[in-house]
Coordinates of C-alpha atoms and ligand atoms in Angstrom, one line a residue:
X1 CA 0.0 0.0 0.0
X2 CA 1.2 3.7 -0.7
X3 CA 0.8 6.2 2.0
X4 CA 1.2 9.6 0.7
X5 CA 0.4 12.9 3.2
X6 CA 0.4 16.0 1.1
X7 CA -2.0 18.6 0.1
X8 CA -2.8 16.8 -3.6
X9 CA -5.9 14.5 -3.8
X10 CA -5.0 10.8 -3.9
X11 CA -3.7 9.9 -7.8
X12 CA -5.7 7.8 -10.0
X13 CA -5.5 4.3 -10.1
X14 CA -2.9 1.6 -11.4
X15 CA -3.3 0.8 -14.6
X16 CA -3.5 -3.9 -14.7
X17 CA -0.6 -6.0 -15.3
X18 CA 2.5 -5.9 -13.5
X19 CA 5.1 -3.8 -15.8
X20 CA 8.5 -2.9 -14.6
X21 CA 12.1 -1.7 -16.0
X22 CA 15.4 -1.1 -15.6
X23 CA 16.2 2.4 -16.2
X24 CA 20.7 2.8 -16.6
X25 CA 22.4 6.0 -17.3
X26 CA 24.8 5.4 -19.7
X27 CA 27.4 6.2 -18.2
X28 CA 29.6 3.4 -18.5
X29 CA 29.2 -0.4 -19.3
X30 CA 27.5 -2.4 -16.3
X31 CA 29.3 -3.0 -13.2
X32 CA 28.2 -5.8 -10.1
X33 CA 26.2 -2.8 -9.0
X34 CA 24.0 -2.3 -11.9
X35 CA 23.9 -6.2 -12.5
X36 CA 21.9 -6.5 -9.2
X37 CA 19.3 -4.3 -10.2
X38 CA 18.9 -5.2 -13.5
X39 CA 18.6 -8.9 -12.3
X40 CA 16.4 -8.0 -9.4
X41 CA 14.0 -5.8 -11.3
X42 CA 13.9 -8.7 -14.3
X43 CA 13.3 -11.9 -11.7
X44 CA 10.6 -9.1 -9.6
X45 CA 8.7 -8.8 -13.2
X46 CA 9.1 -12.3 -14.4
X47 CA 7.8 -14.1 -10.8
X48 CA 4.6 -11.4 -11.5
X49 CA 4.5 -12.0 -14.5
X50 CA 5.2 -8.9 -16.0
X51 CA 6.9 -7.0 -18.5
X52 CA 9.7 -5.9 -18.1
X53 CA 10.6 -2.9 -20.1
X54 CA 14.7 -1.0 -20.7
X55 CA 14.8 2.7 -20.5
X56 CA 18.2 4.4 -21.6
X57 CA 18.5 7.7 -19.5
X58 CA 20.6 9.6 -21.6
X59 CA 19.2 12.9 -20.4
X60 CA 22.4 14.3 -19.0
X61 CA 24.1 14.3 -22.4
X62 CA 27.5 15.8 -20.9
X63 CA 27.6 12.6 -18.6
X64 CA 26.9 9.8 -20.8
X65 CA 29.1 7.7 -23.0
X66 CA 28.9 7.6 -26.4
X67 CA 28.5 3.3 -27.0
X68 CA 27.6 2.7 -23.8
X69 CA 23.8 2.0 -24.2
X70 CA 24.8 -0.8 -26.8
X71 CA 26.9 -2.0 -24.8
X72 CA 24.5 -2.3 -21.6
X73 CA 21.9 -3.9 -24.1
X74 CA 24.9 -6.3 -25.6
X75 CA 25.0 -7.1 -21.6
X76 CA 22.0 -7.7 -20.2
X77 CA 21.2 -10.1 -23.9
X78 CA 24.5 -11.9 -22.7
X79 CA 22.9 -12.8 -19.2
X80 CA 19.4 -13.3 -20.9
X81 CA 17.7 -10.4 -19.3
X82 CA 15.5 -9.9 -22.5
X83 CA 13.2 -7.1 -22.6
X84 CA 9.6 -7.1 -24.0
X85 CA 8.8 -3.4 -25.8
X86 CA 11.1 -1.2 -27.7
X87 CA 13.7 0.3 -25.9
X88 CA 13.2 3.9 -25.5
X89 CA 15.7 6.8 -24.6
X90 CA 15.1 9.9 -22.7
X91 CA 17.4 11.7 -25.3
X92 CA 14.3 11.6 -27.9
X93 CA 11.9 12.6 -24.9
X94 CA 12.0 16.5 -24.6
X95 CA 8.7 16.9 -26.0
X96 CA 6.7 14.9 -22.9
X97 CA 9.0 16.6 -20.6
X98 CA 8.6 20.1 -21.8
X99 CA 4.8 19.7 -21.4
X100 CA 5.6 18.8 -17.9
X101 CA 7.1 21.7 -16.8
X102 CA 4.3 23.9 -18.6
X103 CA 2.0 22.3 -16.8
X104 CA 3.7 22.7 -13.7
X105 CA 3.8 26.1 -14.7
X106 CA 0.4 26.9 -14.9
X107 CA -0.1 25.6 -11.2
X108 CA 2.1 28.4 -10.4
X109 CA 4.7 26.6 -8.6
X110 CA 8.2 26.9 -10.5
X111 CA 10.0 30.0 -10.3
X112 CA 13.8 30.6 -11.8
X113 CA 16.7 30.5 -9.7
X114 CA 20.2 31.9 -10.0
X115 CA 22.0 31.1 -7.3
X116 CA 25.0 29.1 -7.7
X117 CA 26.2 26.2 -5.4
X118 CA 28.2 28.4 -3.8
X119 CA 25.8 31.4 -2.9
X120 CA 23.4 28.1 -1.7
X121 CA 26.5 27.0 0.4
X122 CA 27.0 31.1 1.9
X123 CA 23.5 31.2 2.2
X124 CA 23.0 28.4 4.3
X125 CA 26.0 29.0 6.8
X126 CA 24.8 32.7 7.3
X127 CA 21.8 30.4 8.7
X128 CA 23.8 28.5 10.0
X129 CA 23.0 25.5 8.9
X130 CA 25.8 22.6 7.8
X131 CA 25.5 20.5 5.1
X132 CA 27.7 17.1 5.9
X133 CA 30.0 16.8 2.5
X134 CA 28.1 13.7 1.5
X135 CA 25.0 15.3 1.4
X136 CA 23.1 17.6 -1.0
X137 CA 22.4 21.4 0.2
X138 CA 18.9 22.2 1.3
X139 CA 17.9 24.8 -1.2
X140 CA 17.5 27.5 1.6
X141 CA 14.1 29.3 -0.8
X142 CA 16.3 32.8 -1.9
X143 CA 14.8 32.9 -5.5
X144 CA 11.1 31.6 -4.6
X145 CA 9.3 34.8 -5.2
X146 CA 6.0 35.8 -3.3
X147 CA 3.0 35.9 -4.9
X148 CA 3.8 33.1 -7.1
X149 CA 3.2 33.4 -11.0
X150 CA 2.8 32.3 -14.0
X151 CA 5.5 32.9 -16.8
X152 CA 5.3 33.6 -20.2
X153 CA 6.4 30.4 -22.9
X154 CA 9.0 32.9 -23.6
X155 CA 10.1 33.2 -20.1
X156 CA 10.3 29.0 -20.0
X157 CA 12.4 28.9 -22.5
X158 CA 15.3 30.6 -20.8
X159 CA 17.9 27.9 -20.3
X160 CA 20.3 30.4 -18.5
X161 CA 18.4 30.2 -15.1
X162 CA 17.3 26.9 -13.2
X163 CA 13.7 26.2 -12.9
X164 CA 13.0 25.2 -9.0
X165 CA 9.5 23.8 -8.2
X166 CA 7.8 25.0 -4.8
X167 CA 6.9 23.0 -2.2
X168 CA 4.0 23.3 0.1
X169 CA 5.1 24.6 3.2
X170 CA 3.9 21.7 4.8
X171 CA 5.5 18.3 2.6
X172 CA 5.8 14.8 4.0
X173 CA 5.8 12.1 1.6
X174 CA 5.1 8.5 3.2
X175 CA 5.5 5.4 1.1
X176 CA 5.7 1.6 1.8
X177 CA 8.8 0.2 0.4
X178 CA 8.4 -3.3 -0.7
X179 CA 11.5 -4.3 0.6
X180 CA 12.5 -1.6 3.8
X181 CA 8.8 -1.4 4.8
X182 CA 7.3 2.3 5.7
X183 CA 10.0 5.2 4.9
X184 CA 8.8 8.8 5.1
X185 CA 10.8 11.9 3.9
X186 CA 10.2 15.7 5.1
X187 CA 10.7 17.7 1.6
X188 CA 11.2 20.8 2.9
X189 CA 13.5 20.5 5.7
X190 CA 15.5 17.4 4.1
X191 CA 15.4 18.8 0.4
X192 CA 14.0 22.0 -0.6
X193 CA 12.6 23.2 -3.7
X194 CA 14.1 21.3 -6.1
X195 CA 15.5 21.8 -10.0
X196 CA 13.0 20.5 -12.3
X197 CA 15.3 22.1 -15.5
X198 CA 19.2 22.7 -14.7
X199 CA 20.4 26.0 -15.7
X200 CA 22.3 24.2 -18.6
X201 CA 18.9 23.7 -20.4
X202 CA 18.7 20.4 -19.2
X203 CA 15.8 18.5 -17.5
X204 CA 16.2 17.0 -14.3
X205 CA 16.0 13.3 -13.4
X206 CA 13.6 13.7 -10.9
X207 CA 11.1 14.9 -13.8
X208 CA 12.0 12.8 -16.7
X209 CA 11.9 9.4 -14.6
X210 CA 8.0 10.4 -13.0
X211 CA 6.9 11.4 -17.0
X212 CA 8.6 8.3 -18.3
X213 CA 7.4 5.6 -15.6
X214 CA 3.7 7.3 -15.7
X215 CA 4.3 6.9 -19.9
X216 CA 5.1 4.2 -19.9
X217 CA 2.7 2.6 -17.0
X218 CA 5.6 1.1 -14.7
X219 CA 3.5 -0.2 -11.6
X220 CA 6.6 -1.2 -9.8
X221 CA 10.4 0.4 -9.8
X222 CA 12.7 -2.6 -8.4
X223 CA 16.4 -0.2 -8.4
X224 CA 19.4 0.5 -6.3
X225 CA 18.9 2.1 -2.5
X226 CA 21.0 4.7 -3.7
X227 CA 17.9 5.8 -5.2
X228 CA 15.9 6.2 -2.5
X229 CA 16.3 9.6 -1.2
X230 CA 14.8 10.4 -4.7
X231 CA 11.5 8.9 -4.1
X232 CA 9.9 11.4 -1.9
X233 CA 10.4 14.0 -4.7
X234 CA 9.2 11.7 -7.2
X235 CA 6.0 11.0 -5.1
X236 CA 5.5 14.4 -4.7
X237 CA 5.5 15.1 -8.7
X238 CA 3.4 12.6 -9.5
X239 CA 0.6 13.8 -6.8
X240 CA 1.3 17.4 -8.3
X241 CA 0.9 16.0 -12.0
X242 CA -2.0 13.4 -11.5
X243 CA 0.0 10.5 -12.4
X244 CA 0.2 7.1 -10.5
X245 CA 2.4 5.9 -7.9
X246 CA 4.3 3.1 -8.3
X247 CA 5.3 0.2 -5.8
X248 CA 8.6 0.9 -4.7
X249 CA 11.4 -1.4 -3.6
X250 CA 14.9 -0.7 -2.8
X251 CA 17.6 -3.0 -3.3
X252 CA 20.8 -3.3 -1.6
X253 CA 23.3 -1.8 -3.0
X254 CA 27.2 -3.3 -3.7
X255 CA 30.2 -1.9 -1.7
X256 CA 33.5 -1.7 -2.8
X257 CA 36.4 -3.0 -0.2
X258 CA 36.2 0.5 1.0
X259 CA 32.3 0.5 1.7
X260 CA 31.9 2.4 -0.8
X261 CA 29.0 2.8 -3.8
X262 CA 29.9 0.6 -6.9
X263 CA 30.0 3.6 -9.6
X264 CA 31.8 4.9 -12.6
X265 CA 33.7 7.6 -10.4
X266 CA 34.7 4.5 -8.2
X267 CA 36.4 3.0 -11.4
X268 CA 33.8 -0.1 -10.7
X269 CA 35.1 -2.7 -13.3
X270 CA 32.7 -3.8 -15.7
X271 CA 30.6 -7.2 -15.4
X272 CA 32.7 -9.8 -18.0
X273 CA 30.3 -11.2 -20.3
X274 CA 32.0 -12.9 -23.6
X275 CA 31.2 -15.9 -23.1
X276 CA 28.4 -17.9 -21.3
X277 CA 30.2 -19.1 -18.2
X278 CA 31.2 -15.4 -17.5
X279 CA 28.4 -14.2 -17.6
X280 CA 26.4 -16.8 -15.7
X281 CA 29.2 -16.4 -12.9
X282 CA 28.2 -12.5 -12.2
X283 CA 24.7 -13.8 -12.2
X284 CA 24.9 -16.0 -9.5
X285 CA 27.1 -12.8 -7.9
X286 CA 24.6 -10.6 -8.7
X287 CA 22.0 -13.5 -7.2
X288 CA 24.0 -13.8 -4.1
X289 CA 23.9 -10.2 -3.3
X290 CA 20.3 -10.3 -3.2
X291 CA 20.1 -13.1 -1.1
X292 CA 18.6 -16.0 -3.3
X293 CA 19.9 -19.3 -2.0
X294 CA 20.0 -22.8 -3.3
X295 CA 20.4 -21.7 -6.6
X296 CA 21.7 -24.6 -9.1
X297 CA 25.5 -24.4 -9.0
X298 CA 26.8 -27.1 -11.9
X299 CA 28.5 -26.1 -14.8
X300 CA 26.2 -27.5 -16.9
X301 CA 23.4 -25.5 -17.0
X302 CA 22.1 -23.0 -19.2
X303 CA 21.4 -19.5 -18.7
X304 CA 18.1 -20.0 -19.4
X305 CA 17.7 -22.9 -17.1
X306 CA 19.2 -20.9 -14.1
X307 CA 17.2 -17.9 -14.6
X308 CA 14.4 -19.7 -14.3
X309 CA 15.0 -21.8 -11.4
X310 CA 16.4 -17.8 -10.0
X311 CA 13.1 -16.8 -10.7
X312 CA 11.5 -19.8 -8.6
X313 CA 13.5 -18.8 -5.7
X314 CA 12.6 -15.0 -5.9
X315 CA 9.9 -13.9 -3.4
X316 CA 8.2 -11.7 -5.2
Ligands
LIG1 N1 19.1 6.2 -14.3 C1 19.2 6.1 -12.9 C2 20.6 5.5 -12.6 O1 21.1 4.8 -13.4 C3 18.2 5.1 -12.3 C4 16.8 5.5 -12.5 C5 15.8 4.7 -11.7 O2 15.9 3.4 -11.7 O3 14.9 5.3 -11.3 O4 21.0 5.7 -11.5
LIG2 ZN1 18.1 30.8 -6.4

């Protein structure tokens, strides 16, 4: 069940038929990390018998890899995690987005902002408030104008500013997390109004994945627990846009030695899949990791066969 507290009416119904996805920014090839929740999502949508649907997020063009979304699709074929629709990429996406933000627009709560990190960061310690280093800044309100307004097509179309959306003053987002149980997230004192379009021209994730996962009519997002400081915001658009909430559920995430996030920046090594024993050895790494046991171990079995006895043993 999905708890949600804020001031926007409850949004409409699922639509029937599990349909999940695995959503990678191609920023790189996949790594152990990126493995477990590609597998996880897949054996979550096959045990429902879903689909099960792969979403490029090239959105932040300076940040992806030129090659990279072949070679995640050349990948996840190589460990048999087949996909059922087209695969679609945010890159060719602008249009749905754009109607977003106008339609945020009209409910007069996105404003520009031109502060830069570092006025946020002098801002905030003249309040005196401390933002830990591993943590994003509280966006402390400075450009949010009062009365709020409407702007002009033309005024939206200025990529020189960022566009921040306003929260309620009131803004606690509860969900039930399939996998951590009840998690609940205070927007404005743990993230502020937030950039729906960088100053770069650029659309934010936290837009792009709501349109795309109401678009596409995801009914469960099976991803990384890195993710999940994002989901409060993403709650929050899709009661502000109408759109439905999916069921959400967090997956461990993969440490380095140094208990650190797998990642590109952590020079994670990419999953080694030329040939089939490779690849069904970072499977049953990737399986470990999320705690399926008694998994078929010989060396003679297919792919096929062990994703299927994987997706017995999944608890769905
Ligand atoms: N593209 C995001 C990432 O690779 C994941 C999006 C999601 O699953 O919601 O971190
Ligand atoms: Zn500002």
């Amino acid at each position: 069940m999905i708890l949600a507290v804020s001031k926007f009416k409850n949004p409409p119904s699922q639509p029937v038929g599990y349909r999940g996805r695995f959503a990678p920014s191609p920023t790189g090839p996949l790594h152990a990390g990126s493995l477990v929740a590609a597998l996880g999502s897949w054996l979550d949508a096959r045990k429902n018998g879903g689909k099960w649907l792969l979403r490029i997020e090239d959105l932040d063009t300076p940040r992806s890899i030129p090659g990279a979304d072949q070679q995640i699709q050349a990948q996840l074929l190589a460990c048999g995690l087949s996909w059922d629709e087209d695969v679609t990429w945010q890159s060719q996406r602008q249009a749905g987005y754009e109607k977003a933000l106008e339609q945020l627009n009209l409910f007069k709560l996105i404003y520009p902002c031109t502060c830069s990190r570092q006025t946020i960061a002098q801002t905030l310690s003249q309040m005196g408030i401390q933002t830990p280093r591993n943590q994003e800044m509280v966006y402390p309100g400075t450009c949010r104008p009062d009365p709020s307004s409407v702007y002009s097509l033309e005024d939206l179309k200025n990529t020189q500013v960022a566009w921040r959306l306003a929260l309620p003053s009131q803004c606690t987002i509860q969900f039930e997390d399939a996998l951590l149980g009840i998690q609940g997230q205070q927007l404005n004192t743990q993230v502020g109004d937030f950039v729906i379009r960088r100053n770069d021209g650029l659309f934010t994730y936290q837009l792009a994945v709501v349109v795309d996962d109401a678009l596409q009519g995801i009914t469960h997002v099976v991803r990384g627990e890195d993710l999940l400081s994002n989901t409060g915001r993403q709650i929050h658009l899709q009661h502000i846009l109408g759109l439905p909430t999916p069921q959400y559920c967090h997956l461990p995430l993969v440490l380095d030695a140094h208990g650190e996030k797998l990642s590109k920046q952590t020079l994670a090594t990419q999953i080694q899949t030329q040939n089939a024993q490779q690849a069904l050895a970072e499977l049953r790494k990737a399986a470990k990791h999320l705690g399926l046991r008694e998994l078929p171990d010989g060396e003679n079995i297919t792919i096929a066969e062990w994703l299927l006895a994987a997706t017995h043993a999944w608890k769905a």
